[in-house]
Coordinates of C-alpha atoms in Angstrom, one line a residue:
M128 CA 43.6 -196.5 -74.9
A129 CA 41.7 -192.9 -73.6
S130 CA 40.5 -193.0 -69.9
H131 CA 36.3 -192.5 -69.9
R132 CA 36.5 -191.7 -66.1
K133 CA 34.7 -188.2 -65.5
P134 CA 36.9 -185.7 -64.7
R135 CA 36.7 -184.8 -60.5
P136 CA 35.5 -181.3 -59.9
T137 CA 37.2 -178.3 -59.2
G138 CA 36.3 -175.6 -57.1
L139 CA 34.0 -174.2 -54.3
F140 CA 31.1 -176.2 -54.4
A141 CA 32.9 -179.6 -55.5
G142 CA 31.8 -182.7 -54.0
I143 CA 28.6 -181.0 -53.0
R144 CA 25.3 -183.1 -54.8
T145 CA 22.8 -181.0 -56.7
P146 CA 20.3 -180.8 -54.5
A147 CA 22.9 -179.2 -51.5
L148 CA 24.1 -177.2 -54.0
A149 CA 21.2 -175.2 -55.2
T150 CA 19.8 -174.8 -51.2
V151 CA 23.4 -172.9 -50.6
A152 CA 23.0 -171.0 -54.3
L153 CA 19.2 -169.9 -53.2
T154 CA 20.2 -169.4 -49.0
S155 CA 23.6 -167.2 -50.7
V156 CA 21.0 -165.0 -52.9
A157 CA 18.6 -164.8 -49.9
L158 CA 21.4 -163.0 -47.9
L159 CA 23.0 -160.8 -50.2
A160 CA 19.5 -159.9 -50.9
Q161 CA 18.9 -159.1 -47.6
T162 CA 22.0 -157.2 -46.9
A163 CA 20.6 -155.2 -49.8
Q164 CA 18.0 -154.2 -48.9
A165 CA 18.9 -153.5 -45.0
A166 CA 21.6 -151.5 -45.8
P167 CA 19.6 -148.1 -47.3
S168 CA 17.5 -149.5 -43.8
D169 CA 20.4 -148.1 -41.8
R170 CA 20.3 -144.7 -43.1
P171 CA 17.9 -141.8 -42.3
G172 CA 15.3 -140.4 -44.7
L173 CA 15.9 -137.1 -46.3
E174 CA 12.8 -135.7 -44.1
E175 CA 14.4 -136.6 -41.2
V176 CA 17.6 -135.8 -42.1
Q177 CA 16.1 -132.1 -42.3
K178 CA 14.0 -132.0 -39.3
K179 CA 17.0 -133.3 -37.5
V180 CA 19.6 -130.4 -39.0
D181 CA 16.4 -127.8 -38.4
D182 CA 16.5 -129.5 -34.8
L183 CA 20.4 -128.8 -34.1
Y184 CA 20.2 -125.1 -36.0
R185 CA 17.6 -123.8 -32.9
E186 CA 19.3 -125.8 -30.4
A187 CA 22.2 -123.9 -31.5
E188 CA 20.3 -120.8 -31.8
A189 CA 18.8 -121.2 -28.3
A190 CA 22.5 -121.6 -27.2
T191 CA 23.5 -118.5 -29.1
E192 CA 20.6 -116.8 -26.3
K193 CA 22.1 -118.1 -23.8
Y194 CA 25.5 -117.4 -25.3
N195 CA 24.3 -113.6 -25.3
S196 CA 22.7 -113.8 -21.9
A197 CA 25.9 -114.6 -19.9
K198 CA 27.9 -112.8 -22.1
E199 CA 25.5 -109.4 -20.7
K200 CA 25.6 -110.4 -17.8
S201 CA 29.5 -111.1 -17.7
E202 CA 30.3 -107.6 -18.7
Q203 CA 28.4 -105.9 -16.1
Q204 CA 29.4 -108.4 -13.2
R205 CA 33.0 -107.0 -14.7
E206 CA 32.1 -103.8 -14.6
E207 CA 30.4 -104.2 -11.5
L208 CA 33.8 -105.6 -9.9
D209 CA 36.2 -102.3 -11.5
E210 CA 33.7 -100.3 -9.2
L211 CA 34.1 -102.4 -6.7
L212 CA 37.9 -103.0 -6.7
D213 CA 38.1 -98.9 -7.0
E214 CA 36.2 -98.1 -3.8
V215 CA 38.3 -101.3 -2.1
A216 CA 41.1 -99.3 -2.8
E217 CA 39.8 -96.2 -2.1
R218 CA 38.4 -97.4 1.2
T219 CA 41.8 -98.9 2.2
E220 CA 44.0 -95.7 1.3
E221 CA 41.2 -93.6 3.7
L222 CA 41.5 -96.9 6.5
N223 CA 45.3 -96.3 6.4
E224 CA 45.1 -92.3 6.8
A225 CA 42.8 -93.2 9.4
R226 CA 45.1 -95.4 11.5
E227 CA 48.4 -93.2 10.9
R228 CA 46.8 -90.4 12.7
L229 CA 46.2 -92.9 15.2
G230 CA 49.7 -93.8 15.2
S231 CA 50.7 -90.0 15.8
Y232 CA 48.7 -89.7 18.5
A233 CA 50.2 -92.6 20.3
A234 CA 53.2 -91.6 19.8
A235 CA 53.0 -87.8 21.0
Q236 CA 51.7 -89.6 24.5
Y237 CA 54.3 -92.4 24.6
R238 CA 57.0 -89.6 24.2
S239 CA 55.3 -87.5 26.6
G240 CA 54.7 -90.5 29.3
T241 CA 51.0 -89.3 29.3
A242 CA 49.9 -91.9 28.2
L243 CA 49.8 -95.7 29.9
P244 CA 51.3 -98.5 27.3
D245 CA 47.4 -99.6 27.2
T246 CA 46.6 -96.2 25.9
A247 CA 49.2 -96.6 22.9
T248 CA 48.5 -100.1 22.2
F249 CA 44.0 -99.1 21.7
L250 CA 45.4 -96.2 19.5
L251 CA 47.8 -98.9 17.3
A252 CA 44.7 -101.7 17.4
D253 CA 43.8 -103.0 14.2
A254 CA 40.5 -103.2 16.3
P255 CA 40.0 -100.4 18.5
Q256 CA 36.0 -101.1 19.0
D257 CA 37.0 -104.0 21.3
Y258 CA 38.6 -101.7 23.7
F259 CA 35.3 -99.6 23.7
D260 CA 34.1 -100.7 26.9
Q261 CA 37.1 -100.0 29.0
A262 CA 35.2 -96.7 30.4
Q263 CA 39.1 -96.4 32.4
L264 CA 40.8 -96.6 29.1
M265 CA 37.7 -94.3 27.4
D266 CA 38.5 -91.3 29.4
R267 CA 42.2 -90.8 29.0
L268 CA 41.5 -90.0 25.3
T269 CA 41.0 -86.0 24.3
G270 CA 38.3 -85.0 22.5
R271 CA 40.2 -85.4 19.2
Q272 CA 41.7 -89.0 19.4
K273 CA 37.9 -90.1 20.1
E274 CA 37.4 -88.5 16.9
A275 CA 40.1 -90.4 15.1
V276 CA 39.4 -93.5 16.8
D277 CA 35.4 -93.4 15.5
E278 CA 36.8 -92.0 12.0
F279 CA 39.2 -95.4 12.0
V280 CA 36.5 -97.7 13.1
E281 CA 34.5 -97.0 10.1
R282 CA 36.5 -96.9 7.4
Q283 CA 37.4 -100.0 8.9
A284 CA 34.3 -101.6 8.6
A285 CA 33.3 -99.7 5.1
T286 CA 36.4 -101.2 3.5
T287 CA 35.9 -104.7 4.6
E288 CA 32.1 -104.7 3.8
K289 CA 33.9 -103.3 0.3
R290 CA 36.1 -106.7 0.1
R291 CA 33.4 -108.7 0.8
E292 CA 31.1 -107.4 -1.7
A293 CA 33.9 -107.1 -3.8
T294 CA 34.8 -111.4 -3.4
E295 CA 31.2 -112.4 -3.9
S296 CA 31.4 -110.2 -7.1
L297 CA 34.1 -111.9 -8.5
E298 CA 32.1 -115.5 -7.8
T299 CA 29.7 -114.1 -9.5
L300 CA 31.5 -113.1 -12.1
S301 CA 33.4 -117.2 -12.3
S302 CA 29.8 -118.6 -12.7
S303 CA 28.8 -115.9 -15.2
E304 CA 32.5 -116.5 -17.4
E305 CA 31.9 -121.0 -17.3
D306 CA 28.6 -120.0 -18.6
L307 CA 29.7 -118.3 -21.0
R308 CA 31.9 -120.8 -21.9
T309 CA 29.4 -123.9 -21.9
S310 CA 27.0 -122.2 -24.2
K311 CA 30.1 -121.4 -26.5
A312 CA 30.6 -125.3 -26.5
T313 CA 27.3 -126.3 -26.8
V314 CA 26.6 -123.6 -30.0
Q315 CA 29.6 -125.1 -31.5
E316 CA 28.8 -129.0 -31.3
K317 CA 25.6 -128.4 -32.5
L318 CA 27.0 -126.3 -35.3
T319 CA 29.6 -129.0 -35.7
D320 CA 26.3 -131.6 -36.6
A321 CA 24.6 -130.3 -38.9
R322 CA 26.9 -129.2 -41.0
K323 CA 28.1 -133.3 -40.4
L324 CA 25.2 -134.4 -41.2
L325 CA 24.5 -131.7 -44.4
A326 CA 28.1 -133.0 -45.8
E327 CA 27.1 -136.8 -45.2
L328 CA 24.1 -136.2 -48.3
T329 CA 24.9 -136.9 -51.9
A330 CA 24.3 -134.7 -54.3
E331 CA 20.7 -136.2 -55.4
E332 CA 19.3 -136.0 -51.9
K333 CA 20.6 -132.1 -51.8
A334 CA 18.8 -131.5 -54.8
R335 CA 15.6 -133.2 -53.6
L336 CA 16.2 -130.9 -50.0
A337 CA 16.5 -127.7 -51.7
E338 CA 13.2 -128.4 -53.6
I339 CA 11.5 -129.5 -50.5
E340 CA 13.1 -126.3 -48.9
R341 CA 11.9 -124.1 -52.3
R342 CA 8.1 -125.3 -52.1
K343 CA 8.3 -124.8 -48.0
E344 CA 8.8 -121.0 -49.7
E345 CA 6.5 -121.1 -51.8
E346 CA 3.3 -121.7 -49.1
A347 CA 5.2 -119.3 -46.8
R348 CA 5.2 -116.1 -49.4
R349 CA 1.7 -117.3 -50.1
K350 CA 0.2 -117.1 -46.6
A351 CA 2.9 -113.7 -46.2
E352 CA 1.1 -112.4 -49.2
E353 CA -2.8 -113.5 -48.0
L354 CA -1.8 -110.9 -45.0
A355 CA -0.9 -108.3 -46.9
R356 CA -4.2 -108.4 -48.7
Q357 CA -6.0 -108.5 -45.4
E358 CA -3.9 -105.3 -43.8
T359 CA -4.2 -103.3 -47.6
A360 CA -8.4 -104.3 -47.3
E361 CA -7.9 -103.4 -43.7
E362 CA -5.8 -100.2 -44.4
K363 CA -8.7 -99.4 -47.0
A364 CA -11.9 -99.5 -44.7
R365 CA -9.7 -97.4 -41.7
Q366 CA -9.2 -94.7 -44.5
E367 CA -12.4 -94.2 -45.8
A368 CA -13.9 -94.4 -41.8
L369 CA -11.6 -91.9 -41.5
A370 CA -12.8 -89.7 -44.4
E371 CA -16.6 -89.9 -43.3
Q372 CA -15.4 -88.7 -39.8
E373 CA -13.6 -85.5 -40.7
A374 CA -16.7 -84.6 -43.1
G375 CA -18.7 -85.0 -40.5
E376 CA -16.8 -83.2 -38.8
A377 CA -16.7 -80.3 -41.6
T378 CA -20.1 -80.5 -41.0
G379 CA -20.9 -80.1 -37.2
G380 CA -17.9 -78.2 -36.7
S381 CA -17.4 -78.6 -32.8
D382 CA -15.1 -82.2 -32.0
A383 CA -12.5 -81.1 -35.3
G384 CA -9.6 -81.7 -32.7
T385 CA -11.3 -84.8 -31.1
G386 CA -8.6 -87.7 -31.5
S387 CA -5.6 -85.8 -32.0
G388 CA -3.4 -86.4 -29.4
A389 CA -3.6 -90.1 -29.6
G390 CA -2.9 -90.2 -33.6
G391 CA 0.2 -87.8 -32.9
T392 CA 1.1 -90.8 -30.5
T393 CA 1.3 -93.8 -33.6
D394 CA 2.6 -91.2 -35.8
A395 CA 5.7 -91.0 -34.1
S396 CA 5.8 -94.5 -32.8
A397 CA 5.5 -95.6 -37.0
A398 CA 7.7 -93.2 -37.4
Q399 CA 10.4 -94.8 -35.7
G400 CA 9.3 -98.8 -36.6
Q401 CA 9.7 -97.4 -40.4
K402 CA 13.5 -96.8 -39.1
A403 CA 13.7 -99.7 -38.0
V404 CA 12.6 -101.2 -41.1
A405 CA 15.1 -99.0 -43.0
F406 CA 18.3 -100.2 -41.0
A407 CA 17.2 -103.3 -41.3
E408 CA 17.0 -103.3 -45.1
A409 CA 20.3 -101.6 -45.2
Q410 CA 21.7 -105.2 -43.5
I411 CA 20.1 -107.2 -46.0
G412 CA 23.5 -109.3 -47.6
R413 CA 25.2 -109.4 -43.9
P414 CA 26.0 -112.3 -42.8
Y415 CA 24.9 -114.4 -39.6
V416 CA 27.3 -114.7 -36.8
W417 CA 26.1 -116.2 -33.4
G418 CA 26.6 -113.7 -31.0
A419 CA 27.4 -111.0 -33.1
T420 CA 25.9 -107.0 -32.8
G421 CA 27.1 -105.7 -35.7
P422 CA 28.1 -103.7 -37.9
D423 CA 29.5 -106.4 -40.3
S424 CA 26.8 -109.8 -39.4
Y425 CA 24.6 -110.3 -36.6
D426 CA 22.6 -113.2 -35.3
C427 CA 19.1 -112.5 -34.9
S428 CA 18.7 -110.6 -32.0
G429 CA 22.1 -108.5 -32.5
L430 CA 19.7 -107.5 -35.4
T431 CA 16.5 -106.1 -33.9
Q432 CA 18.4 -104.6 -31.2
A433 CA 20.3 -102.7 -33.9
A434 CA 17.7 -102.0 -35.5
W435 CA 16.1 -99.8 -32.5
K436 CA 19.1 -98.5 -31.7
A437 CA 18.7 -96.7 -34.8
A438 CA 14.9 -95.9 -33.8
G439 CA 16.2 -94.4 -30.6
V440 CA 15.1 -97.1 -28.6
D441 CA 17.7 -99.0 -26.5
L442 CA 16.4 -103.2 -26.5
P443 CA 17.8 -105.7 -24.0
R444 CA 20.3 -107.7 -25.4
T445 CA 18.9 -111.3 -26.1
T446 CA 14.9 -112.5 -27.8
Y447 CA 13.9 -113.6 -23.9
D448 CA 14.1 -109.8 -22.5
Q449 CA 13.1 -108.9 -25.8
V450 CA 9.8 -110.5 -25.9
N451 CA 9.2 -108.2 -23.2
A452 CA 10.6 -104.9 -24.0
G453 CA 6.9 -103.7 -25.5
T454 CA 3.4 -104.2 -26.3
T455 CA 1.8 -107.8 -27.5
V456 CA -0.3 -107.4 -30.4
P457 CA -2.2 -109.5 -32.6
V458 CA -0.8 -110.7 -35.9
S459 CA -3.2 -109.2 -38.0
E460 CA -2.6 -105.9 -36.6
A461 CA 1.4 -105.8 -36.9
E462 CA 3.2 -102.9 -37.9
P463 CA 6.5 -102.4 -39.4
G464 CA 9.1 -102.2 -37.2
D465 CA 7.1 -104.7 -34.6
L466 CA 9.2 -108.0 -33.1
V467 CA 8.7 -111.2 -34.5
F468 CA 9.5 -114.1 -32.1
F469 CA 9.2 -117.7 -32.6
Y470 CA 9.0 -120.9 -31.2
D471 CA 7.9 -121.5 -27.3
D472 CA 11.5 -120.9 -25.9
V473 CA 11.7 -117.6 -28.3
T474 CA 14.7 -118.4 -29.6
H475 CA 14.1 -116.2 -33.0
V476 CA 13.5 -112.7 -33.8
G477 CA 12.8 -110.6 -36.6
V478 CA 11.6 -107.2 -37.7
Y479 CA 8.3 -107.2 -39.6
A480 CA 8.5 -105.4 -43.0
G481 CA 5.1 -105.4 -43.3
G482 CA 2.8 -106.9 -46.2
G483 CA 3.7 -110.7 -43.9
M484 CA 7.3 -110.3 -44.4
M485 CA 10.7 -109.6 -42.0
I486 CA 14.1 -109.4 -42.0
H487 CA 15.8 -111.2 -39.9
A488 CA 18.9 -113.4 -39.8
P489 CA 17.9 -116.8 -40.2
K490 CA 20.9 -118.9 -38.3
P491 CA 24.6 -119.6 -39.5
G492 CA 25.5 -120.2 -43.0
T493 CA 23.1 -118.1 -44.5
Y494 CA 23.1 -114.1 -44.7
V495 CA 20.3 -110.7 -43.4
R496 CA 17.2 -111.4 -45.8
E497 CA 13.7 -110.7 -46.4
E498 CA 11.3 -113.6 -46.2
S499 CA 8.0 -114.6 -44.7
I500 CA 6.9 -114.9 -41.4
Y501 CA 5.6 -118.3 -42.4
Y502 CA 8.8 -119.3 -43.5
D503 CA 9.1 -122.5 -40.7
G504 CA 5.0 -122.9 -40.6
E505 CA 2.7 -120.6 -38.7
G506 CA 2.7 -122.2 -35.6
S507 CA 6.3 -121.7 -35.3
I508 CA 5.2 -118.2 -34.2
H509 CA 5.2 -117.0 -31.0
S510 CA 4.0 -113.0 -30.4
I511 CA 4.4 -109.6 -32.0
V512 CA 5.5 -106.9 -29.8
R513 CA 5.6 -103.4 -30.4
P514 CA 8.9 -102.0 -28.9
A515 CA 7.4 -98.1 -28.6

């Protein structure tokens, strides 16, 4: 006879009544939903990632300028130290020659018996000045011997001073080289962090980020075109005013040469600016490499320094010094060749090319290119400086 007993439930929820089972199921669904919602919230948004990457690149560029400054100081101090060491060697040789002359006098007097042992000791002493107050002993020296003693004391003092300067210079050099190593490590750390953030983006996020960059570039170019139209209008007005002035001078005849000196100076400055722009244009496509000054790669201040060197003007190495190497002008009066500086800490620079555009080495992973001066927003522009 077949059994009517119901089979015992098996599995995860065996033995749990229906209401309890429903509660457990609902709780599990809620927990899963919370987990699914929490996972994305732990990840920064795309705009946040972009800002973080931009900040890291800026920090890397600031560290690069500190690196450039430390490197420049280190090279200068090494040159100064080498010169000091050469002087120390020269002074030491002169000191030894003076010592030999004193020794020959002392030896001669000692052999002839004309000098007391104290006199010989005086002439051979490391510090003959210690004996100068002993008038009785000084009376025993001839005029030539006194000359030799004076020369020795002078050489000894000069040698001691040069050795002191060399020691201080070496300590300063060591400090600069430590700054150099620190700045280099900071640059590498910031770049590594930026690359890591970018590597974690999905393909879709990278595409969205590229679209954000494209819209940003479009806005920057639009503002550059506005500035270009303004420059064109101002130049037209200037030419018309100049034509009227020349017509008036031709009629009056008496003031034909007025202002020619100032115009000549402006023309010379403009010519230098055009040379700087021409050089920068020729570098378009070369890679940004932090600390590089050409000819195969550049960082931002390395490019501007090389561009103006081609125009016959020596600029300092870093943005911090270049910003003080000329006359500050308003953005509306910028001319080709002017230096465009960015950010409150003055950590980026480009060469103004005219029409609201500049040529610059933007950041690691990019190449020298022409771009709107508003590439990072109007508020990022620190100042415009005219070197010549």
